[in-house]
PDB file of C-alpha atoms in Angstrom:
ATOM      1  CA  GLN A   1      45.054-102.045 109.349  1.00  0.00           C
ATOM      2  CA  LEU A   2      47.098-104.790 107.751  1.00  0.00           C
ATOM      3  CA  LEU A   3      45.305-107.311 105.611  1.00  0.00           C
ATOM      4  CA  LYS A   4      46.195-110.624 107.196  1.00  0.00           C
ATOM      5  CA  VAL A   5      44.400-113.936 107.480  1.00  0.00           C
ATOM      6  CA  GLU A   6      44.258-113.525 111.250  1.00  0.00           C
ATOM      7  CA  ASN A   7      42.567-110.128 110.965  1.00  0.00           C
ATOM      8  CA  LEU A   8      40.044-111.386 108.413  1.00  0.00           C
ATOM      9  CA  ALA A   9      39.288-114.375 110.615  1.00  0.00           C
ATOM     10  CA  LYS A  10      38.494-112.073 113.542  1.00  0.00           C
ATOM     11  CA  VAL A  11      36.237-109.884 111.402  1.00  0.00           C
ATOM     12  CA  PHE A  12      34.261-112.883 110.151  1.00  0.00           C
ATOM     13  CA  ASN A  13      34.468-114.796 113.446  1.00  0.00           C
ATOM     14  CA  MET A  14      36.105-117.787 111.755  1.00  0.00           C
ATOM     15  CA  SER A  15      39.337-119.666 112.231  1.00  0.00           C
ATOM     16  CA  PRO A  16      42.413-118.418 110.359  1.00  0.00           C
ATOM     17  CA  THR A  17      42.830-121.869 108.814  1.00  0.00           C
ATOM     18  CA  TYR A  18      39.299-121.866 107.412  1.00  0.00           C
ATOM     19  CA  VAL A  19      39.634-118.323 106.038  1.00  0.00           C
ATOM     20  CA  SER A  20      42.959-119.193 104.432  1.00  0.00           C
ATOM     21  CA  GLU A  21      41.631-122.372 102.818  1.00  0.00           C
ATOM     22  CA  TYR A  22      38.420-120.667 101.677  1.00  0.00           C
ATOM     23  CA  PHE A  23      40.311-117.744 100.130  1.00  0.00           C
ATOM     24  CA  LYS A  24      42.691-120.073  98.311  1.00  0.00           C
ATOM     25  CA  LYS A  25      39.784-122.146  97.000  1.00  0.00           C
ATOM     26  CA  GLN A  26      38.006-119.037  95.673  1.00  0.00           C
ATOM     27  CA  VAL A  27      40.955-117.277  93.981  1.00  0.00           C
ATOM     28  CA  SER A  28      43.417-120.149  93.450  1.00  0.00           C
ATOM     29  CA  MET A  29      46.189-118.465  95.438  1.00  0.00           C
ATOM     30  CA  SER A  30      46.971-117.633  99.021  1.00  0.00           C
ATOM     31  CA  LEU A  31      46.060-114.271 100.507  1.00  0.00           C
ATOM     32  CA  ARG A  32      49.767-113.397 100.651  1.00  0.00           C
ATOM     33  CA  GLU A  33      50.223-114.198  96.945  1.00  0.00           C
ATOM     34  CA  TYR A  34      47.117-112.178  96.097  1.00  0.00           C
ATOM     35  CA  ILE A  35      48.351-109.135  98.023  1.00  0.00           C
ATOM     36  CA  ILE A  36      51.799-109.296  96.419  1.00  0.00           C
ATOM     37  CA  LYS A  37      50.289-109.518  92.922  1.00  0.00           C
ATOM     38  CA  ALA A  38      47.955-106.610  93.657  1.00  0.00           C
ATOM     39  CA  LYS A  39      50.822-104.496  94.992  1.00  0.00           C
ATOM     40  CA  LEU A  40      52.963-105.278  91.949  1.00  0.00           C
ATOM     41  CA  LYS A  41      50.092-104.211  89.691  1.00  0.00           C
ATOM     42  CA  LEU A  42      49.913-100.923  91.620  1.00  0.00           C
ATOM     43  CA  VAL A  43      53.661-100.466  91.127  1.00  0.00           C
ATOM     44  CA  GLU A  44      53.213-100.945  87.386  1.00  0.00           C
ATOM     45  CA  ILE A  45      50.351 -98.443  87.221  1.00  0.00           C
ATOM     46  CA  ARG A  46      52.217 -95.836  89.253  1.00  0.00           C
ATOM     47  CA  LEU A  47      55.398 -96.221  87.222  1.00  0.00           C
ATOM     48  CA  LEU A  48      53.464 -95.679  84.013  1.00  0.00           C
ATOM     49  CA  ASN A  49      51.241 -92.857  85.255  1.00  0.00           C
ATOM     50  CA  SER A  50      53.268 -90.800  87.720  1.00  0.00           C
ATOM     51  CA  ASP A  51      56.602 -89.109  88.208  1.00  0.00           C
ATOM     52  CA  PHE A  52      57.393 -91.068  91.372  1.00  0.00           C
ATOM     53  CA  THR A  53      60.602 -93.069  91.488  1.00  0.00           C
ATOM     54  CA  LEU A  54      60.599 -96.812  91.986  1.00  0.00           C
ATOM     55  CA  THR A  55      62.032 -96.244  95.471  1.00  0.00           C
ATOM     56  CA  GLN A  56      59.210 -93.854  96.374  1.00  0.00           C
ATOM     57  CA  ILE A  57      56.582 -96.252  95.090  1.00  0.00           C
ATOM     58  CA  ALA A  58      58.147 -99.233  96.861  1.00  0.00           C
ATOM     59  CA  ASP A  59      58.301 -97.312 100.144  1.00  0.00           C
ATOM     60  CA  ASP A  60      54.697 -96.172  99.761  1.00  0.00           C
ATOM     61  CA  LEU A  61      53.462 -99.717  99.139  1.00  0.00           C
ATOM     62  CA  GLY A  62      55.513-101.326 101.894  1.00  0.00           C
ATOM     63  CA  PHE A  63      58.082-103.269  99.887  1.00  0.00           C
TER      64      PHE A  63
END
C-alpha cells in the first residue's frame, strides 16, 4: 500500500492535516520529501552494491 498522508491518517484515526503537520514537526520535512530522500538513498545503495542498471532501479522504486 502506498505511503500517503491520507492512508496514515486513516490508520491512526486522525485528520490528514494533523498527521502532515505532526510529521513535519518531528522530522523537519514533509512526508513526500522524506519518502523521496529515502528512495534516493536506496538508489545510491543499489547502484553501489548491485549489478542493476539505473533504469531497473528507478522502475523498481517507482520513479
